[in-house]
């Protein structure tokens, strides 16, 4: 494989993983209701379920854990966290939370009013749920190419300004509390937005007085794509690019469990003082005091150090190359994947992988379950199950993208592990016609993909 950026780290501690046989895995997936979220981690060989909280921390982060100031109030680690966010992102205020969705909850409750519309560059499950729980409606204003897995557009995370303008004309700017802008859009396949798009979005929002709130979960990976692909950014540091994104937005929610290279943590950041005061009042009700949110002092220290490691260019070059390596192997074998290869995961296109299974029989869910049985590799559905139901009609939302996400944890797996995953998918692709659809037999009300249960159709 040409031009692969090697691991910019060496391994100092290892965790054994277990290889099981097919018979064992058939039983395990049946017990898990054909939902990979319900498998026991011990029954998984290579865990590509998610990149969330599954990162390997550095020696510096572990050393920082020993410097945890566990005082109830005024922890020095909180000061480090605030200083790191101010330095790298440029936001003035930080409210710590235990993970991203807690920040989304606080932001949605404080900014979204019943009847409001929140336009965004494709939905994310928890983000949309909190907007809806606050009485708002989500409107997808991402460019059309994002819904086409075969489009090779380099910035499929871009917002379509015409769609946004139409939404403003329809409901009025006063009914739009903010634009929700996600970096490396997860549900689109880890696709970045461009700086040019963000600058145009900023201009449009300024005309209408609408704030932009960033979902910064994977914004460092987004910044690396900007550096690699967008004219004028090749010589800028990742930190400078992230800082520029921060300067063009009013604040962010952050799941530090991804780009910030920790196992738990998050925050809400903003420039507006009144918003900050209200968020501090709310965080004490749901998370903890405003100087720790839902985190221990040691967790905040790990996040503070992770913020700086996340903007190291060598780390990001290797990270994107790992994903590209896996994607290019699969593409070369003729396996249908989402193009271009994104940041944190390779997404299998289940519609083309399993054309004989209609969307009503949950093809991506069936494919993720079959991959586990084939190989012990755990992946995740990102299709009709994840999309849930329309809260007003109760109908299934039917996304165009019906995907299985092979998500690569940061600094955890080697190139040989990637080879094993690629070979498993390739083998499954050869005998794809044997895979059958599923019927859903249990469905929780919200975020059903986590706990829904299925049985195979005959
Ligand atoms: C884009 C995006 N936003 C928000 C979240 C929610 O963060 P958390 O899982 O930390 O609650 C996630 C988590 O997967 C995510 O990928």
XYZ file of C-alpha atoms and ligand atoms in Angstrom:
474
model
C 0.000 0.000 0.000
C 1.670 3.264 -1.056
C 2.518 6.191 1.260
C 1.232 4.886 4.564
C 2.139 7.054 7.513
C 3.477 4.674 10.206
C 2.465 4.511 13.877
C 3.895 7.591 15.640
C 3.988 5.622 18.939
C 5.248 2.349 20.335
C 3.317 -0.140 22.444
C 4.108 -0.357 26.151
C 1.178 -2.331 27.520
C -1.001 -4.982 25.899
C -4.439 -6.427 26.560
C -5.051 -10.034 25.477
C -8.058 -10.642 23.213
C -9.900 -13.915 22.707
C -10.456 -15.796 19.469
C -13.662 -17.863 19.465
C -15.055 -20.393 16.976
C -18.071 -20.007 14.708
C -20.326 -22.263 16.777
C -19.642 -20.154 19.871
C -20.313 -16.933 17.978
C -23.589 -18.226 16.499
C -24.841 -18.789 20.041
C -23.494 -15.440 21.262
C -25.170 -13.386 18.523
C -28.495 -15.209 19.015
C -28.328 -14.447 22.744
C -27.577 -10.821 21.847
C -30.751 -10.613 19.729
C -28.613 -10.097 16.583
C -27.589 -6.707 17.928
C -23.818 -6.233 18.192
C -24.353 -3.689 21.006
C -25.674 -6.538 23.152
C -22.642 -8.802 22.731
C -20.241 -9.263 25.617
C -16.930 -7.576 24.926
C -15.136 -10.777 25.963
C -16.789 -12.598 23.068
C -15.391 -10.129 20.520
C -12.046 -10.603 18.776
C -11.519 -7.263 17.006
C -13.837 -4.558 18.297
C -14.746 -2.096 15.555
C -18.092 -1.213 17.145
C -17.079 2.361 17.852
C -14.227 4.819 18.245
C -16.011 6.276 21.274
C -14.136 5.873 24.540
C -12.138 3.010 23.056
C -8.913 4.972 22.528
C -5.559 3.991 24.014
C -4.367 6.832 26.224
C -0.740 7.970 26.112
C 1.822 7.661 28.928
C 1.422 11.405 29.451
C -2.354 11.062 29.853
C -1.932 8.176 32.317
C 0.660 10.189 34.228
C -1.847 13.055 34.293
C -4.448 10.723 35.812
C -2.155 10.437 38.846
C -2.284 14.215 39.199
C -6.055 14.210 39.617
C -7.207 16.900 42.030
C -10.384 15.316 43.359
C -11.529 18.324 45.348
C -15.297 18.752 45.041
C -14.873 22.362 43.995
C -12.251 24.291 42.078
C -10.110 21.347 40.869
C -6.853 22.409 39.239
C -7.549 19.868 36.463
C -10.651 21.881 35.536
C -8.399 24.920 35.120
C -6.148 22.872 32.820
C -9.174 21.743 30.817
C -10.492 25.299 30.423
C -7.049 26.596 29.454
C -6.649 23.851 26.810
C -10.088 24.547 25.282
C -9.441 28.297 25.267
C -6.026 27.815 23.697
C -6.934 25.282 20.996
C -10.577 26.128 20.227
C -10.670 29.743 21.329
C -14.028 29.570 23.148
C -14.302 31.668 26.310
C -16.297 29.409 28.635
C -16.328 25.669 29.338
C -18.949 23.582 31.134
C -17.668 20.050 31.822
C -19.972 17.053 31.248
C -19.507 13.305 31.521
C -19.817 12.838 27.744
C -21.158 14.460 24.603
C -24.870 13.790 24.967
C -24.962 15.506 28.363
C -23.622 18.656 26.687
C -26.241 18.207 23.931
C -28.964 17.894 26.558
C -27.979 21.112 28.329
C -27.522 23.042 25.079
C -30.847 21.857 23.616
C -32.829 22.590 26.770
C -31.371 26.098 26.983
C -31.447 27.130 23.331
C -34.280 25.200 21.615
C -37.891 26.285 22.167
C -40.979 24.242 21.249
C -41.662 24.615 17.519
C -38.086 25.627 16.664
C -36.237 24.200 13.688
C -32.601 23.125 14.015
C -30.889 22.755 10.629
C -27.781 20.572 10.572
C -25.377 18.721 8.299
C -27.121 15.339 8.632
C -28.498 14.094 11.895
C -26.657 12.399 14.700
C -28.740 10.088 16.895
C -28.263 11.669 20.330
C -28.026 15.227 18.983
C -31.373 14.957 17.213
C -33.046 13.240 20.149
C -32.144 16.104 22.482
C -33.329 18.681 19.958
C -36.649 16.846 19.731
C -36.954 16.410 23.501
C -36.637 20.194 23.807
C -39.590 20.548 21.392
C -37.546 21.280 18.278
C -37.423 19.673 14.854
C -34.282 18.708 13.014
C -33.869 19.621 9.327
C -31.127 18.023 7.255
C -29.382 20.697 5.151
C -26.286 18.756 4.130
C -25.353 18.749 0.437
C -27.093 16.047 -1.655
C -23.801 14.272 -2.376
C -23.624 13.220 1.280
C -26.568 10.896 0.740
C -24.912 9.205 -2.216
C -22.369 6.622 -1.020
C -20.718 6.582 -4.442
C -20.184 10.331 -4.782
C -16.492 11.147 -4.403
C -17.070 14.778 -3.313
C -14.157 15.665 -1.013
C -16.253 17.668 1.450
C -19.479 15.759 1.768
C -19.985 17.270 5.224
C -20.696 20.683 3.654
C -23.930 22.500 4.328
C -26.085 23.332 1.294
C -26.673 27.059 1.680
C -29.709 26.954 -0.633
C -31.390 24.369 1.584
C -30.548 26.460 4.635
C -31.864 29.651 3.016
C -35.081 27.803 2.133
C -35.456 26.726 5.776
C -34.908 30.320 6.951
C -37.463 31.615 4.432
C -39.946 28.959 5.523
C -39.885 29.403 9.306
C -38.073 32.723 9.846
C -34.660 33.204 11.444
C -36.236 33.737 14.870
C -37.419 30.101 14.853
C -33.875 28.814 14.237
C -31.973 28.820 17.544
C -28.689 27.733 15.933
C -27.185 25.735 13.095
C -25.828 22.373 14.190
C -22.523 21.809 12.376
C -20.743 18.487 12.807
C -17.120 17.815 11.887
C -16.383 14.611 9.936
C -20.097 13.800 9.736
C -20.522 10.408 11.344
C -23.724 9.241 9.646
C -22.435 10.299 6.213
C -19.338 8.126 6.582
C -16.943 10.410 8.490
C -17.080 13.159 5.851
C -15.562 16.609 6.528
C -16.852 20.110 5.838
C -14.527 22.600 4.161
C -13.366 25.886 5.603
C -14.746 27.683 2.525
C -18.175 26.210 3.266
C -17.966 27.245 6.917
C -16.967 30.792 5.914
C -19.949 31.053 3.552
C -22.197 29.612 6.234
C -20.871 32.220 8.678
C -21.748 35.023 6.261
C -25.277 33.712 5.745
C -25.797 33.237 9.481
C -24.492 36.761 10.192
C -27.082 38.191 7.790
C -29.824 36.510 9.827
C -28.330 36.655 13.314
C -28.227 32.846 13.675
C -25.467 31.266 15.792
C -23.492 28.203 14.671
C -22.923 25.501 17.277
C -20.233 23.011 16.385
C -20.368 19.320 17.177
C -16.617 19.154 17.735
C -16.510 15.407 18.402
C -14.281 14.701 15.371
C -13.251 18.224 14.408
C -9.505 17.541 14.673
C -9.873 14.813 12.042
C -11.931 17.302 10.003
C -9.074 19.819 10.315
C -6.616 17.237 8.974
C -8.789 16.737 5.884
C -8.878 20.523 5.395
C -5.092 20.588 5.571
C -4.749 17.741 3.091
C -7.465 18.716 0.628
C -8.265 22.421 0.753
C -6.104 24.943 -1.110
C -4.261 27.340 1.204
C -4.121 25.102 4.275
C -1.189 22.770 3.560
C 1.226 24.879 5.609
C -1.082 25.622 8.541
C -0.901 23.650 11.765
C -3.880 21.550 12.831
C -4.160 23.669 15.943
C -4.415 26.811 13.805
C -7.123 25.226 11.639
C -9.125 24.042 14.663
C -8.753 27.510 16.143
C -10.078 29.063 12.947
C -13.106 26.742 13.036
C -13.627 27.795 16.663
C -13.452 31.468 15.689
C -16.182 30.973 13.065
C -18.610 29.317 15.492
C -20.283 30.451 18.728
C -19.562 27.352 20.754
C -19.523 23.565 20.713
C -20.592 20.323 22.258
C -17.796 17.819 22.620
C -17.672 14.095 23.137
C -14.023 13.931 24.239
C -14.267 10.145 23.940
C -13.361 10.435 20.268
C -10.797 12.975 19.038
C -9.541 13.858 22.509
C -8.235 10.347 23.042
C -9.842 9.514 26.375
C -12.208 6.824 27.627
C -14.759 9.196 29.143
C -15.448 12.932 29.149
C -16.984 15.850 27.334
C -17.913 19.492 27.574
C -20.060 22.332 26.335
C -18.157 25.461 25.347
C -19.395 28.886 24.332
C -18.546 32.585 24.045
C -21.831 33.977 25.307
C -21.720 34.845 29.007
C -25.421 34.530 29.648
C -25.581 31.114 27.975
C -22.637 30.088 30.152
C -24.319 31.255 33.344
C -27.488 29.326 32.481
C -25.504 26.209 31.506
C -23.617 26.320 34.821
C -26.930 26.484 36.662
C -28.176 23.462 34.737
C -25.046 21.299 34.930
C -25.300 21.183 38.732
C -28.776 19.666 38.411
C -27.801 16.868 36.038
C -24.053 16.271 36.123
C -22.253 17.756 39.128
C -20.617 20.991 40.195
C -19.634 23.305 37.334
C -15.927 22.613 37.971
C -16.195 18.872 37.297
C -19.536 18.171 35.562
C -19.688 14.390 35.355
C -15.929 13.864 35.408
C -13.371 13.034 38.073
C -10.423 15.434 38.324
C -8.186 12.786 36.748
C -10.566 12.463 33.780
C -10.404 16.211 33.169
C -6.601 16.066 33.219
C -6.610 13.267 30.632
C -8.937 15.334 28.411
C -6.793 18.470 28.833
C -3.702 16.559 27.710
C -5.659 14.714 25.002
C -6.710 18.045 23.469
C -3.060 18.765 22.651
C -2.305 15.219 21.458
C -5.375 15.345 19.205
C -3.930 18.215 17.160
C -0.569 16.519 16.559
C -0.212 16.171 12.824
C 1.630 12.812 12.896
C -1.116 11.297 15.007
C -3.765 12.440 12.547
C -1.802 11.410 9.450
C -1.467 7.901 10.831
C -5.081 7.845 11.925
C -6.474 8.782 8.522
C -4.044 6.413 6.823
C -5.180 3.464 8.940
C -8.729 4.085 7.803
C -7.619 4.574 4.204
C -5.598 1.330 4.325
C -8.641 -0.695 5.365
C -10.911 1.076 2.889
C -8.552 0.659 -0.055
C -8.157 -3.067 0.673
C -11.912 -3.534 0.663
C -12.383 -1.416 -2.431
C -9.718 -3.424 -4.266
C -11.669 -6.602 -3.453
C -14.815 -5.094 -4.964
C -16.593 -4.618 -1.624
C -19.032 -1.670 -1.824
C -17.979 1.061 0.625
C -18.863 4.702 1.153
C -16.648 7.016 -0.888
C -14.477 8.865 -0.187
C -12.995 6.879 2.703
C -13.722 8.916 5.834
C -11.921 9.629 9.071
C -12.848 7.263 11.844
C -14.355 4.323 10.021
C -14.885 2.479 6.773
C -18.584 2.190 6.033
C -19.896 -0.827 4.129
C -22.764 0.018 1.791
C -25.293 -2.641 2.834
C -27.707 -1.756 0.014
C -25.147 -2.834 -2.561
C -23.625 -5.579 -0.396
C -27.011 -7.236 0.184
C -29.298 -6.101 -2.654
C -31.577 -9.102 -1.983
C -32.577 -7.768 1.482
C -35.124 -4.883 1.459
C -34.572 -2.010 3.909
C -37.622 -3.170 5.902
C -35.621 -6.314 6.797
C -32.705 -4.326 8.257
C -29.886 -5.274 5.857
C -27.118 -3.384 7.671
C -28.141 -4.927 10.993
C -28.070 -8.380 9.365
C -24.675 -7.682 7.801
C -23.112 -6.582 11.111
C -24.438 -9.742 12.793
C -23.147 -11.965 9.952
C -19.710 -10.349 10.113
C -19.487 -11.155 13.799
C -20.417 -14.792 13.186
C -17.936 -14.998 10.308
C -14.955 -13.585 12.151
C -15.510 -12.325 15.694
C -15.192 -8.763 14.325
C -17.776 -6.430 15.847
C -19.163 -3.567 13.730
C -22.281 -1.392 14.024
C -25.446 -0.701 12.035
C -25.885 2.832 10.722
C -29.095 2.628 8.703
C -32.815 2.282 9.282
C -32.438 0.998 12.842
C -30.236 3.934 13.885
C -32.563 6.379 12.113
C -35.461 5.449 14.458
C -39.036 6.574 13.902
C -40.634 9.881 13.013
C -41.863 11.203 16.408
C -45.090 12.546 14.849
C -46.144 9.733 12.501
C -44.479 6.785 14.271
C -43.231 5.522 10.885
C -39.680 4.221 10.413
C -37.366 6.950 9.150
C -35.893 5.475 5.969
C -32.420 6.911 5.375
C -30.871 6.666 1.935
C -27.696 5.405 3.563
C -27.918 1.851 4.870
C -24.458 1.268 6.288
C -22.312 -0.913 8.506
C -19.607 1.019 10.301
C -16.188 -0.571 10.800
C -14.932 1.938 13.331
C -11.257 2.088 14.190
C -10.390 2.938 17.808
C -7.466 5.367 18.058
C -3.983 3.943 18.732
C -5.358 0.457 19.524
C -5.066 -1.936 16.573
C -2.175 -2.857 14.276
C -2.042 -3.211 10.523
C -2.370 -7.007 10.863
C -5.660 -6.481 12.700
C -6.823 -4.377 9.770
C -5.823 -7.184 7.399
C -7.868 -9.672 9.443
C -10.918 -7.390 9.264
C -10.511 -6.865 5.521
C -10.201 -10.617 4.884
C -13.289 -11.342 7.011
C -15.383 -8.815 5.079
C -14.072 -10.111 1.762
C -14.978 -13.713 2.680
C -18.436 -12.627 3.695
C -18.861 -10.686 0.472
C -18.206 -13.868 -1.534
C -21.035 -15.685 0.243
C -23.272 -12.646 0.721
C -26.285 -14.373 -0.871
C -26.532 -16.678 2.169
C -27.231 -13.724 4.502
C -30.903 -13.325 5.414
C -32.909 -10.351 6.630
C -34.118 -9.790 10.200
C -37.354 -9.043 12.003
C -37.333 -6.615 14.939
C -38.859 -8.238 18.026
C -38.105 -5.585 20.658
C -37.733 -1.858 20.204
C -37.058 0.731 22.913
C -38.723 4.137 22.481
C -35.575 6.212 21.922
C -32.128 5.408 20.459
C -33.407 1.953 19.572
C -30.202 0.781 17.916
C -28.548 0.347 21.305
C -31.009 -2.198 22.690
C -33.356 -3.436 19.938
C -33.565 -7.218 19.466
C -34.065 -9.136 16.240
C -34.640 -12.634 14.926
C -33.588 -13.987 11.542
C -36.180 -14.383 8.795
C -36.272 -17.822 7.223
C -21.008 13.123 16.092
C -21.350 12.756 17.487
N -21.959 13.646 18.277
C -22.296 13.347 19.542
C -22.034 12.112 20.091
C -22.479 11.803 21.484
O -21.403 11.699 22.330
P -21.375 10.693 23.578
O -21.398 9.296 23.041
O -20.085 11.030 24.267
O -22.549 10.980 24.436
C -21.386 11.156 19.302
C -21.112 9.813 19.858
O -21.042 8.814 19.211
C -21.040 11.487 17.964
O -20.432 10.594 17.161
